[in-house]
């Protein structure tokens, strides 16, 4: 659905309600970052080097092969740092600055909302962040936030393309092919040299990293550091749950935004119904129209399409225009 395909009555009723809404809760998922080009590693396509990505996101996987798990997360960190926040991230950040009682609960770990300038006090990370770290030692409580070093340790650097001998498509004497082979043996540049290799492809070789070269805790000097994300089988952060519960229970809610997520998994799914119970109308932004329609009432809105296109336009009556170069300036 493009903006012009939205029924005019839906657009007008939403923008009218948005402008008179003050207590707003947003629940965001991977679809928020779709326009930024990040892989979600969710669902049937969630494969990394022939591994189900979800199988690498467990404490058991880290205990069994911390090097492989760190290579997976180092790749994701690198991808996120090379992506840019899209207009949806900037629109939400600007809405937060317009409405002090607007709170975002995000399931994303990519850090793009933070880089778009979303106020930290109005954002809660349900699944943690790729850029947070914590020590795995039982006796150490070291944590670190917003570590954007890439690679986090030299051993986790994404491999680069090397010089390759290239056959000539025009020379029949063999001279150009011989020169190409000579250049490759001497390490001279080819067109692919210096380009990051796609290590999500199992056909691209990656080194076996010794455990002593993985990120180590600077405090205890003994425990391995791990990504500060919530893995399968782990509890969600209590502080985050308490803060969102308090916001929901404190007073009536005017508007609930569900952006880029099916909101099927609890406790995230429960917040939609809780907000509705507290008086909120619900607006769903989803690329999957069928997924988005679930559990909607006649008072709700479904906007089918890219949040990066829809949010800036539908929020415009309240937040105004985004800077033309917002996505490029991040």
XYZ file of C-alpha atoms in Angstrom:
330
model
C 0.000 0.000 0.000
C 1.360 3.360 -1.036
C 0.293 6.539 0.677
C -2.119 7.315 -2.174
C -3.751 3.891 -1.733
C -4.722 4.562 1.876
C -8.446 5.339 2.045
C -8.779 9.041 2.732
C -11.100 8.440 5.679
C -8.510 6.166 7.335
C -5.747 8.687 6.805
C -7.773 11.586 8.134
C -9.160 9.723 11.134
C -5.685 8.494 12.100
C -3.968 11.857 11.798
C -6.795 13.542 13.686
C -6.492 11.020 16.510
C -2.683 11.228 16.510
C -2.745 14.991 16.969
C -4.939 14.750 20.061
C -3.006 11.793 21.516
C -0.490 12.388 24.316
C 0.056 9.036 26.013
C 1.284 6.819 23.184
C 2.920 3.386 23.266
C 4.758 1.957 20.253
C 5.741 -1.679 19.861
C 8.396 -2.109 17.161
C 9.775 -5.191 15.431
C 12.105 -6.140 12.598
C 9.853 -4.575 9.946
C 10.815 -1.135 11.272
C 14.351 -1.686 9.961
C 13.341 -3.321 6.668
C 14.066 -0.153 4.675
C 17.552 -0.091 6.163
C 18.330 -3.391 4.454
C 19.083 -5.498 7.520
C 18.382 -9.244 7.447
C 16.013 -10.304 10.202
C 17.276 -13.904 10.664
C 13.724 -14.794 11.628
C 11.355 -17.354 10.156
C 12.031 -19.788 7.320
C 14.767 -17.650 5.790
C 16.704 -17.252 9.024
C 19.773 -19.194 7.977
C 23.387 -18.209 8.663
C 26.095 -20.500 7.238
C 23.647 -23.436 7.149
C 22.752 -22.841 10.802
C 19.283 -21.879 11.902
C 20.021 -18.439 13.268
C 17.803 -19.126 16.270
C 20.008 -22.109 17.170
C 22.967 -19.739 17.592
C 20.998 -17.407 19.860
C 21.086 -19.591 22.975
C 23.289 -19.876 26.066
C 23.915 -23.509 25.117
C 25.278 -22.554 21.705
C 27.645 -20.033 23.285
C 28.892 -22.571 25.796
C 29.457 -25.157 23.063
C 31.103 -22.898 20.459
C 31.608 -19.304 21.632
C 33.774 -18.504 18.598
C 31.023 -19.417 16.111
C 28.389 -17.494 18.082
C 30.671 -14.462 18.285
C 31.326 -14.649 14.525
C 27.552 -14.611 13.965
C 27.049 -11.604 16.236
C 30.132 -9.794 14.979
C 28.674 -10.115 11.470
C 25.363 -8.702 12.686
C 27.111 -5.823 14.477
C 29.069 -5.040 11.316
C 25.927 -5.124 9.170
C 24.020 -2.881 11.591
C 26.846 -0.353 11.773
C 26.991 -0.183 7.994
C 23.216 0.316 7.731
C 21.521 3.669 8.204
C 18.390 4.536 10.146
C 15.506 4.977 7.733
C 12.796 7.664 7.773
C 10.599 5.580 10.090
C 13.290 5.659 12.788
C 13.589 9.430 12.433
C 9.807 9.909 12.461
C 9.488 7.993 15.735
C 12.389 9.939 17.254
C 10.742 13.217 16.286
C 7.386 12.067 17.653
C 9.112 11.269 20.964
C 10.442 14.819 21.125
C 6.947 16.159 20.416
C 5.202 13.988 22.979
C 6.975 13.538 26.307
C 4.597 10.704 27.241
C 5.361 8.686 24.131
C 7.198 5.434 24.936
C 8.709 2.992 22.452
C 9.156 -0.675 23.290
C 11.405 -2.204 20.649
C 12.213 -5.833 19.966
C 15.065 -4.752 17.669
C 18.706 -5.078 18.716
C 20.227 -3.188 15.771
C 20.726 0.217 17.438
C 19.192 2.137 14.514
C 16.544 3.898 16.605
C 19.218 5.158 18.979
C 21.325 6.398 16.065
C 18.270 8.255 14.734
C 18.228 10.271 17.944
C 15.337 8.593 19.734
C 15.478 9.835 23.349
C 16.875 7.059 25.528
C 14.459 7.892 28.336
C 11.539 7.116 26.015
C 12.847 3.844 24.624
C 12.934 0.394 26.186
C 14.917 -2.480 24.657
C 12.958 -5.685 25.119
C 15.655 -7.926 23.631
C 18.773 -5.947 24.511
C 21.304 -4.586 22.024
C 24.025 -5.952 19.763
C 26.217 -3.167 21.106
C 25.887 -4.020 24.787
C 28.210 -6.529 26.436
C 28.318 -8.476 29.649
C 30.685 -10.880 31.341
C 29.766 -14.558 31.454
C 31.680 -15.282 34.653
C 29.364 -16.260 37.497
C 31.331 -14.081 39.912
C 31.496 -10.961 37.728
C 28.679 -8.491 36.994
C 30.519 -6.383 34.408
C 28.313 -4.813 31.718
C 29.032 -2.271 29.013
C 26.645 -0.289 26.834
C 26.988 1.205 23.380
C 30.278 -0.397 22.386
C 30.397 0.379 18.661
C 33.944 -0.889 18.077
C 34.028 -2.865 14.842
C 35.459 -5.427 15.004
C 35.184 -5.730 18.745
C 38.476 -7.671 18.735
C 40.835 -8.070 15.749
C 40.163 -11.802 15.401
C 36.507 -11.083 14.613
C 37.205 -8.811 11.645
C 35.107 -9.650 8.588
C 37.441 -11.287 6.026
C 38.201 -9.234 2.949
C 38.322 -10.322 -0.670
C 41.825 -11.167 -1.893
C 43.468 -10.749 -5.263
C 42.358 -13.372 -7.745
C 43.887 -14.271 -11.130
C 41.339 -13.198 -13.742
C 41.079 -14.663 -17.232
C 41.178 -12.181 -20.101
C 38.113 -11.835 -22.269
C 39.959 -10.107 -25.132
C 43.632 -11.138 -25.177
C 44.401 -14.446 -26.923
C 48.155 -14.415 -26.363
C 48.031 -15.314 -22.678
C 49.950 -12.183 -21.701
C 47.106 -10.569 -19.742
C 46.271 -13.808 -17.929
C 49.918 -14.248 -16.987
C 50.079 -10.689 -15.676
C 46.882 -11.245 -13.669
C 48.353 -14.386 -12.102
C 51.573 -12.539 -11.305
C 49.652 -9.655 -9.692
C 47.602 -12.054 -7.582
C 50.717 -13.857 -6.363
C 52.237 -10.496 -5.406
C 49.076 -9.402 -3.612
C 48.216 -6.591 -5.979
C 44.629 -5.361 -6.048
C 41.861 -6.875 -8.095
C 38.354 -5.481 -8.425
C 37.166 -7.478 -5.387
C 40.130 -6.930 -3.092
C 39.225 -5.111 0.089
C 35.521 -5.896 -0.184
C 33.863 -7.574 2.803
C 33.159 -11.231 2.154
C 29.641 -12.452 2.865
C 30.380 -14.821 5.711
C 26.686 -15.656 6.046
C 27.350 -17.870 2.993
C 28.648 -21.275 4.103
C 30.756 -21.477 0.920
C 32.883 -18.572 2.184
C 35.533 -19.906 4.537
C 35.994 -18.346 7.962
C 38.844 -18.954 10.381
C 38.585 -21.106 13.463
C 39.185 -18.580 16.220
C 40.978 -19.727 19.391
C 39.009 -18.958 22.530
C 41.817 -16.798 23.916
C 41.294 -14.317 21.047
C 37.597 -13.744 21.794
C 36.381 -10.671 23.724
C 37.494 -10.905 27.342
C 36.131 -9.092 30.394
C 38.289 -6.060 31.247
C 37.291 -6.232 34.909
C 37.832 -9.819 35.988
C 40.258 -10.595 33.138
C 38.911 -14.137 33.101
C 35.341 -14.387 31.817
C 34.389 -14.183 28.183
C 32.228 -11.269 27.151
C 28.971 -12.065 25.381
C 26.550 -9.933 23.367
C 24.055 -8.094 25.558
C 21.027 -9.554 23.817
C 18.303 -11.753 25.253
C 18.805 -15.291 23.996
C 16.137 -17.944 23.652
C 15.439 -19.469 27.038
C 16.501 -16.341 28.937
C 14.280 -13.995 30.905
C 13.453 -10.591 29.502
C 15.047 -7.662 31.370
C 13.082 -7.045 34.561
C 13.840 -3.323 34.589
C 12.358 -2.930 31.111
C 9.244 -4.948 31.937
C 8.671 -2.973 35.143
C 9.058 0.365 33.365
C 6.632 -0.508 30.567
C 4.140 -2.053 32.989
C 4.242 1.126 35.063
C 3.617 3.286 31.995
C 0.660 1.138 30.949
C -0.863 1.022 34.421
C -0.338 4.677 35.364
C -3.128 6.186 33.271
C -5.262 5.890 30.156
C -3.463 5.370 26.851
C -4.551 7.309 23.781
C -2.827 5.424 20.976
C -0.974 2.130 20.449
C 1.357 1.846 17.431
C 2.348 -1.648 16.287
C 5.149 -1.312 13.754
C 6.803 -4.109 11.803
C 5.829 -6.929 14.132
C 3.082 -9.520 14.304
C 2.931 -8.970 18.093
C 2.255 -12.671 18.601
C 4.782 -13.409 21.349
C 4.197 -12.507 24.979
C 4.713 -10.264 26.792
C 4.833 -7.985 23.727
C 1.489 -9.296 22.476
C -0.126 -8.586 25.821
C 0.707 -4.895 25.670
C -1.576 -4.403 22.655
C -4.584 -5.743 24.508
C -3.600 -3.960 27.716
C -3.332 -0.653 25.854
C -6.713 -1.240 24.245
C -8.154 -1.994 27.696
C -6.713 1.343 28.827
C -8.645 3.116 26.077
C -6.119 3.129 23.228
C -6.978 2.871 19.587
C -4.501 0.650 17.755
C -2.690 1.424 14.507
C -0.797 -1.417 12.823
C 1.938 -0.857 10.236
C 2.924 -4.124 8.598
C 4.311 -5.332 5.267
C 2.214 -8.492 5.651
C -1.434 -7.513 5.319
C -2.753 -10.867 6.563
C -0.452 -10.819 9.586
C -1.408 -7.251 10.390
C -5.149 -7.880 10.346
C -5.128 -10.300 13.245
C -7.122 -9.218 16.307
C -8.016 -5.803 14.919
C -11.298 -4.146 15.811
C -13.408 -1.627 13.890
C -11.764 1.159 15.900
C -8.261 0.189 14.753
C -6.240 1.012 11.632
C -4.164 -1.264 9.406
C -1.610 0.407 7.160
C -0.116 -2.164 4.826
C 3.311 -1.220 3.520
C 6.801 -0.017 4.333
C 6.962 1.840 7.651
C 9.809 3.909 6.219
C 7.334 5.388 3.740
C 4.143 5.451 5.791
C 5.232 6.803 9.177
C 6.817 10.088 8.023
C 3.751 10.909 5.940
C 1.107 9.903 8.447
C 2.958 11.622 11.311
C 3.563 14.792 9.274
C 0.574 16.803 10.599
C 2.093 16.503 14.087
C 5.864 16.303 13.567
C 6.194 18.262 10.327
C 8.595 17.382 7.529
C 11.688 15.313 8.189
C 14.941 16.863 6.950
C 15.468 15.819 3.340
C 18.809 14.243 4.209
C 17.750 12.638 7.524
C 18.603 9.073 6.492
C 21.881 10.139 4.887
C 23.115 12.166 7.856
C 23.114 9.351 10.399
